PDB file of C-alpha atoms in Angstrom:
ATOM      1  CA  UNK A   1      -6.741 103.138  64.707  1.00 50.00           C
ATOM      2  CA  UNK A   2      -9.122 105.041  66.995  1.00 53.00           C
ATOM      3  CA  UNK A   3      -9.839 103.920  70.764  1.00 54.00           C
ATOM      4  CA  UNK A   4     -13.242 104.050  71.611  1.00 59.00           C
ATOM      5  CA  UNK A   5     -12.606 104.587  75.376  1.00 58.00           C
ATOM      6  CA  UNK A   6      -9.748 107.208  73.969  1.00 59.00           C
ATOM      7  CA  UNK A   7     -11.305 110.514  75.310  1.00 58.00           C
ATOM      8  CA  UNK A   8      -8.339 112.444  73.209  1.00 56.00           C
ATOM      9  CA  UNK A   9      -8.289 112.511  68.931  1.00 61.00           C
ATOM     10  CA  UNK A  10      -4.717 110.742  69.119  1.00 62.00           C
ATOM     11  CA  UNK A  11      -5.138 108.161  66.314  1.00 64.00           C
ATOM     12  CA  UNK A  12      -1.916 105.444  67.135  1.00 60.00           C
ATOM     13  CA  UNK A  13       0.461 104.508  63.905  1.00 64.00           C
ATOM     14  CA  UNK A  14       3.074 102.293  63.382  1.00 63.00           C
ATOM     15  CA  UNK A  15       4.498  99.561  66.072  1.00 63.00           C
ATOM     16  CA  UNK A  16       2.060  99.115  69.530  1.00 57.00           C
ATOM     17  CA  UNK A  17       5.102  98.833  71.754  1.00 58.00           C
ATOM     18  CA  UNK A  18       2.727  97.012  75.545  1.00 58.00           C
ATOM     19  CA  UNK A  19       4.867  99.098  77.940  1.00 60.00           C
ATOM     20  CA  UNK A  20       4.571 102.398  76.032  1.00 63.00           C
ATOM     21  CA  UNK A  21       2.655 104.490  78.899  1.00 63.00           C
ATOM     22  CA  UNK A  22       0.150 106.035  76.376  1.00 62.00           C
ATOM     23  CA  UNK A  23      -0.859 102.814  75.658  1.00 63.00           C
ATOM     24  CA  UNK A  24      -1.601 101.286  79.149  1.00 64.00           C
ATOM     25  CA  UNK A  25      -5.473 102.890  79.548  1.00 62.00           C
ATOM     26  CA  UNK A  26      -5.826 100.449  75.849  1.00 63.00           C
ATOM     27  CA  UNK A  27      -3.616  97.509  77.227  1.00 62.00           C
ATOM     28  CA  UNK A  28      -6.418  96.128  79.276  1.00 61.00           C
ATOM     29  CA  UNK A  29      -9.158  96.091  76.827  1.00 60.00           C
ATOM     30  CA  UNK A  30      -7.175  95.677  73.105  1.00 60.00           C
ATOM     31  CA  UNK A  31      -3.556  94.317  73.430  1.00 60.00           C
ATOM     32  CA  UNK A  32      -3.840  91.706  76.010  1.00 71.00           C
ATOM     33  CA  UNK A  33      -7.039  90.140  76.149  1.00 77.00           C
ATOM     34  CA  UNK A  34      -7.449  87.261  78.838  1.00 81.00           C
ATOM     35  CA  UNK A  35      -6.693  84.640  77.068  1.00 86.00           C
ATOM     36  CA  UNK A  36      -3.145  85.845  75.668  1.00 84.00           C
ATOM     37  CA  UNK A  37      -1.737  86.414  79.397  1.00 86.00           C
ATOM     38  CA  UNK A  38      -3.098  82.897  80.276  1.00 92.00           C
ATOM     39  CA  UNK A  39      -1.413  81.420  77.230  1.00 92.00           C
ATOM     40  CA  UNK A  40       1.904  83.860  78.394  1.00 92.00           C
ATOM     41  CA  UNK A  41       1.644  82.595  82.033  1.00 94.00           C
ATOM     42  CA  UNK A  42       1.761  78.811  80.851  1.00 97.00           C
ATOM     43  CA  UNK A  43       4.134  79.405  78.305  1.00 96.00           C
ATOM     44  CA  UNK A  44       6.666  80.684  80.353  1.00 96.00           C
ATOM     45  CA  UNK A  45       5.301  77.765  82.992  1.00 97.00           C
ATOM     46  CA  UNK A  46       6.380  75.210  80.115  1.00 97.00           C
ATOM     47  CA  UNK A  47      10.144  77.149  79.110  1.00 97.00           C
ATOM     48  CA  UNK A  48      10.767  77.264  82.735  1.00 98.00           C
ATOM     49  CA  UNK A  49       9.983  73.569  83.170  1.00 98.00           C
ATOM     50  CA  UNK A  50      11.990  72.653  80.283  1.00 97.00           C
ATOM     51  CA  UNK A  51      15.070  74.716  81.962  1.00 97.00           C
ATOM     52  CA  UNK A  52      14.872  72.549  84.537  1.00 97.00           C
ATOM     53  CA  UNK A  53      14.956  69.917  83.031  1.00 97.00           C
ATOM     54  CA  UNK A  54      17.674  70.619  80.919  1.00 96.00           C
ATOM     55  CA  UNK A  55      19.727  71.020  84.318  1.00 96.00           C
ATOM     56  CA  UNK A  56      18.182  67.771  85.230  1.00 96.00           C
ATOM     57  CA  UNK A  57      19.612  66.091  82.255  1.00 95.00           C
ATOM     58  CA  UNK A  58      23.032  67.318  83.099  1.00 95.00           C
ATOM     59  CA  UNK A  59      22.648  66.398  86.785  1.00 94.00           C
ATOM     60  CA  UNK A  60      21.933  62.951  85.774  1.00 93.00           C
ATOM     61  CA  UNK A  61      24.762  62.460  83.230  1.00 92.00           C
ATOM     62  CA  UNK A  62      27.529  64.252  85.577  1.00 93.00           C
ATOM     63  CA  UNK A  63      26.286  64.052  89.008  1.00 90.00           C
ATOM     64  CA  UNK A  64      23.926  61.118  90.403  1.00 88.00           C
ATOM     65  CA  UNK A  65      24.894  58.459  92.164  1.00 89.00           C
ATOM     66  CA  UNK A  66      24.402  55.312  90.411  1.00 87.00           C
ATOM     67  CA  UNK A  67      21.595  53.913  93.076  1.00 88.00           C
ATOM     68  CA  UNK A  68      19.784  57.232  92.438  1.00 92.00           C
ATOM     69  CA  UNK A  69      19.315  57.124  88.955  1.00 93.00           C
ATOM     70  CA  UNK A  70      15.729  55.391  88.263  1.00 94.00           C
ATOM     71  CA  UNK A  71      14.475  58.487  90.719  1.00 95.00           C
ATOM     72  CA  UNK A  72      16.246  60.794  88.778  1.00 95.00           C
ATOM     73  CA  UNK A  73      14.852  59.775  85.616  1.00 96.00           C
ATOM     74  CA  UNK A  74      10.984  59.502  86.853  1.00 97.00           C
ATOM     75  CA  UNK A  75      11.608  63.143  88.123  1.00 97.00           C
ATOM     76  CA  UNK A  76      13.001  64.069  85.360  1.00 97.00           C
ATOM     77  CA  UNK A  77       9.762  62.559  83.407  1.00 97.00           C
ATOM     78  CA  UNK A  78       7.224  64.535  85.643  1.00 98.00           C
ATOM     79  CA  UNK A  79       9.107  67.528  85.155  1.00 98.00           C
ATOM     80  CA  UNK A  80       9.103  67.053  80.938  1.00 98.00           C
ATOM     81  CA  UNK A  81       5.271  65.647  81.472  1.00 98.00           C
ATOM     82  CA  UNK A  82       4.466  69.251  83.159  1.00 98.00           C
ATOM     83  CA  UNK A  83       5.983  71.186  81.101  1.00 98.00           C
ATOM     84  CA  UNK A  84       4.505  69.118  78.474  1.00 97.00           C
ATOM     85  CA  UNK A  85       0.918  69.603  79.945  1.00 98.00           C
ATOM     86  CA  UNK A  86       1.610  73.507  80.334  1.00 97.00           C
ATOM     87  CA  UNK A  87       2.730  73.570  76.476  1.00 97.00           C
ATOM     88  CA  UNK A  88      -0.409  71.632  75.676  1.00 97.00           C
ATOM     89  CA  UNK A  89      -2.745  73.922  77.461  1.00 97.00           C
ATOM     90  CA  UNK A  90      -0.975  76.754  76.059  1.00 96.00           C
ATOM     91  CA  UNK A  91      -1.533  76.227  72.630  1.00 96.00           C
ATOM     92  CA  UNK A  92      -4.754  74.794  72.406  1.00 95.00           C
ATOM     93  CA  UNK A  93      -6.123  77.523  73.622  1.00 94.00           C
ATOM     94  CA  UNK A  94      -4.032  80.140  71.205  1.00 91.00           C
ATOM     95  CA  UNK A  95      -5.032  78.192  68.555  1.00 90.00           C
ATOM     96  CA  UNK A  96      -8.543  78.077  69.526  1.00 89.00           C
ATOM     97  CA  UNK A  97      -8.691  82.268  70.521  1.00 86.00           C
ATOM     98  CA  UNK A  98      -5.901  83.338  68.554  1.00 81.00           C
ATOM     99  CA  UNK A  99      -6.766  83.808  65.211  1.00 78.00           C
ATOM    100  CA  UNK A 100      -9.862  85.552  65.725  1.00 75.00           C
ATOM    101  CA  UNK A 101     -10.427  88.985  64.614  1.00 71.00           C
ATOM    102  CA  UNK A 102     -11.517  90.594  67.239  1.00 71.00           C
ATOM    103  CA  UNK A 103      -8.553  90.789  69.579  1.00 67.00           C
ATOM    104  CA  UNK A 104      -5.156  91.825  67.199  1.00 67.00           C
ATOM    105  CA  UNK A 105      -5.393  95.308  65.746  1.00 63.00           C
ATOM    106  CA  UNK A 106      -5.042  95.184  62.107  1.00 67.00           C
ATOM    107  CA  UNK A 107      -6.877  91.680  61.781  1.00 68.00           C
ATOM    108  CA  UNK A 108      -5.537  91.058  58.190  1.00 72.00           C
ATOM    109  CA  UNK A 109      -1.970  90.446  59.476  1.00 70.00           C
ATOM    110  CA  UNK A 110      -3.019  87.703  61.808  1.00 72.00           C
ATOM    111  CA  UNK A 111      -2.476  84.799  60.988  1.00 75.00           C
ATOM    112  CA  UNK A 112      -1.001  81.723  62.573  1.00 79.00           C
ATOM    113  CA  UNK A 113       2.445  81.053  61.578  1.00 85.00           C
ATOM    114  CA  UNK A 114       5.857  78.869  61.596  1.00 90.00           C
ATOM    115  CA  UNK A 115       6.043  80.139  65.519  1.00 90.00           C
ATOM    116  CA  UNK A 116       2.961  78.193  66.401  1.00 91.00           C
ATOM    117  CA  UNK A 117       4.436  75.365  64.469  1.00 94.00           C
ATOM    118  CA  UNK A 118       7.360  75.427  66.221  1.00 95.00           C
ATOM    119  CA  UNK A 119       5.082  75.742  69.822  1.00 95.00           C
ATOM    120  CA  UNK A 120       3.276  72.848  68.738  1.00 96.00           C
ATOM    121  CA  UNK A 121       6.513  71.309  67.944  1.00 97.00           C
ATOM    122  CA  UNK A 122       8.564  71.603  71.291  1.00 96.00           C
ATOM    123  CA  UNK A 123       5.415  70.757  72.804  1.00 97.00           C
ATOM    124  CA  UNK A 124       5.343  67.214  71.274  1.00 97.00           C
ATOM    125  CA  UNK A 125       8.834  66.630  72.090  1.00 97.00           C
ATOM    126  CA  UNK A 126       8.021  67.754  75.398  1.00 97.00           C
ATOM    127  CA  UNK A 127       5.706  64.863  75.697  1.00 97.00           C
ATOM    128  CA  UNK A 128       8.208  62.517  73.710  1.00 98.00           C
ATOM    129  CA  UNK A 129      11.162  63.400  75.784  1.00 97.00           C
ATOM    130  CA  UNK A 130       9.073  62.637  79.035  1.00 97.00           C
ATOM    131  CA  UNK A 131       7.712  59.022  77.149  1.00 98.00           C
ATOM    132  CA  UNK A 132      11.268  57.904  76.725  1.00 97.00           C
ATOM    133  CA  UNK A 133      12.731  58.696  80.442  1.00 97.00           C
ATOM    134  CA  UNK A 134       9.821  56.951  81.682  1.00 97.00           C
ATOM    135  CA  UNK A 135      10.449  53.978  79.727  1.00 97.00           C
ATOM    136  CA  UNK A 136      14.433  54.424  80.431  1.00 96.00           C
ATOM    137  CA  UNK A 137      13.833  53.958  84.454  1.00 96.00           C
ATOM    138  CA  UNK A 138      11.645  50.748  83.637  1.00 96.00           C
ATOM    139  CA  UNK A 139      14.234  49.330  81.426  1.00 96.00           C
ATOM    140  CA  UNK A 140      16.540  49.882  84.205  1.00 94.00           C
ATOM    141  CA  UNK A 141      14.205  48.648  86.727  1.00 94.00           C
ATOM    142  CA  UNK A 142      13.775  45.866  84.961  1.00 94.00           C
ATOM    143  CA  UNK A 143      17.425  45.075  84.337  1.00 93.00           C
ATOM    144  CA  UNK A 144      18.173  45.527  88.487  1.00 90.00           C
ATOM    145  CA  UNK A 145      15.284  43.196  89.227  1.00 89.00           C
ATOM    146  CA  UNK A 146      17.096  40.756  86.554  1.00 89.00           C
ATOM    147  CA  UNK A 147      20.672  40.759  88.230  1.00 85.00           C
ATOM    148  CA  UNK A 148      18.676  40.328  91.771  1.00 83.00           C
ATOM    149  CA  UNK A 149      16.992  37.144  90.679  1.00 83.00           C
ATOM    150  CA  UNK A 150      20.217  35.904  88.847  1.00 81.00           C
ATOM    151  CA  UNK A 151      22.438  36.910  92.015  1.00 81.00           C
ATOM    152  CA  UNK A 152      19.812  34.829  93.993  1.00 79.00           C
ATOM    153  CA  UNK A 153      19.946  32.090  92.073  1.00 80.00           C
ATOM    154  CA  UNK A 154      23.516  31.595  91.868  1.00 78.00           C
ATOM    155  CA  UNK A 155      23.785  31.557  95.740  1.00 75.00           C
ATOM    156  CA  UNK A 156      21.449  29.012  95.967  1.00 64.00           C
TER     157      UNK A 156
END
């Protein structure tokens, strides 16, 4: 393939490795289009979310205090709905700008494939995960309020 702003007749083969310093005067204006680094930057947004709250999930079965627990779990379901959001954003808009054939050299080989499946996927259970821990500090919520108005009623 031949750059147009390439002022040199080097015609690129083969693998188009981002870092390769022959390639950064093309990186701007072929490989990495706007729209891919915003759907890197919330990408990584959502995995690093998702860390967290994977170290959440452990802090909450091995660590918090048993009064602590509903505000643990509605933390931990902001957390999962951000990262949730993040994923969202990300790939609607890859799926919306990603396919075209204007941005991926050798537009025949682009297609969308099990890895946006999988992205859409985690995504949804993103969203799922953040559903149930919601509805887990209600239940328990619930239940407290329960045993208060029982305890009350049995001292009266």
């Amino acid at each position: 393939m031949t750059d147009p702003y390439n002022l040199y007749d080097h015609r690129w083969e083969g693998c188009w490795w981002i870092p390769l310093e022959d390639l950064w005067y093309m990186r701007e204006q072929i490989i990495s289009p706007a729209f891919f680094v915003s759907v890197q930057v919330f990408f990584t947004l959502c995995m690093i979310l998702s860390l967290v709250a994977c170290i959440m999930v452990f802090m909450y079965a091995f660590c918090v205090a048993y009064d602590r627990r509903v505000c643990m779990l509605r933390t931990l379901s902001g957390v999962l709905l951000a990262a949730g959001i993040s994923g969202l954003v990300a790939v609607i808009t890859f799926g919306v700008y990603g396919d075209g054939r204007d941005w991926m050299p050798y537009p025949d080989h682009n297609y969308l494939s099990w890895s946006f499946a999988l992205a859409v996927v985690g995504t949804f259970f993103d969203w799922v995960a953040s559903l149930l821990f919601w509805i887990e500090a209600n239940r328990i919520v619930r239940k407290e309020r329960k045993e208060e108005a029982y305890a009350m009623q049995s001292k009266a």
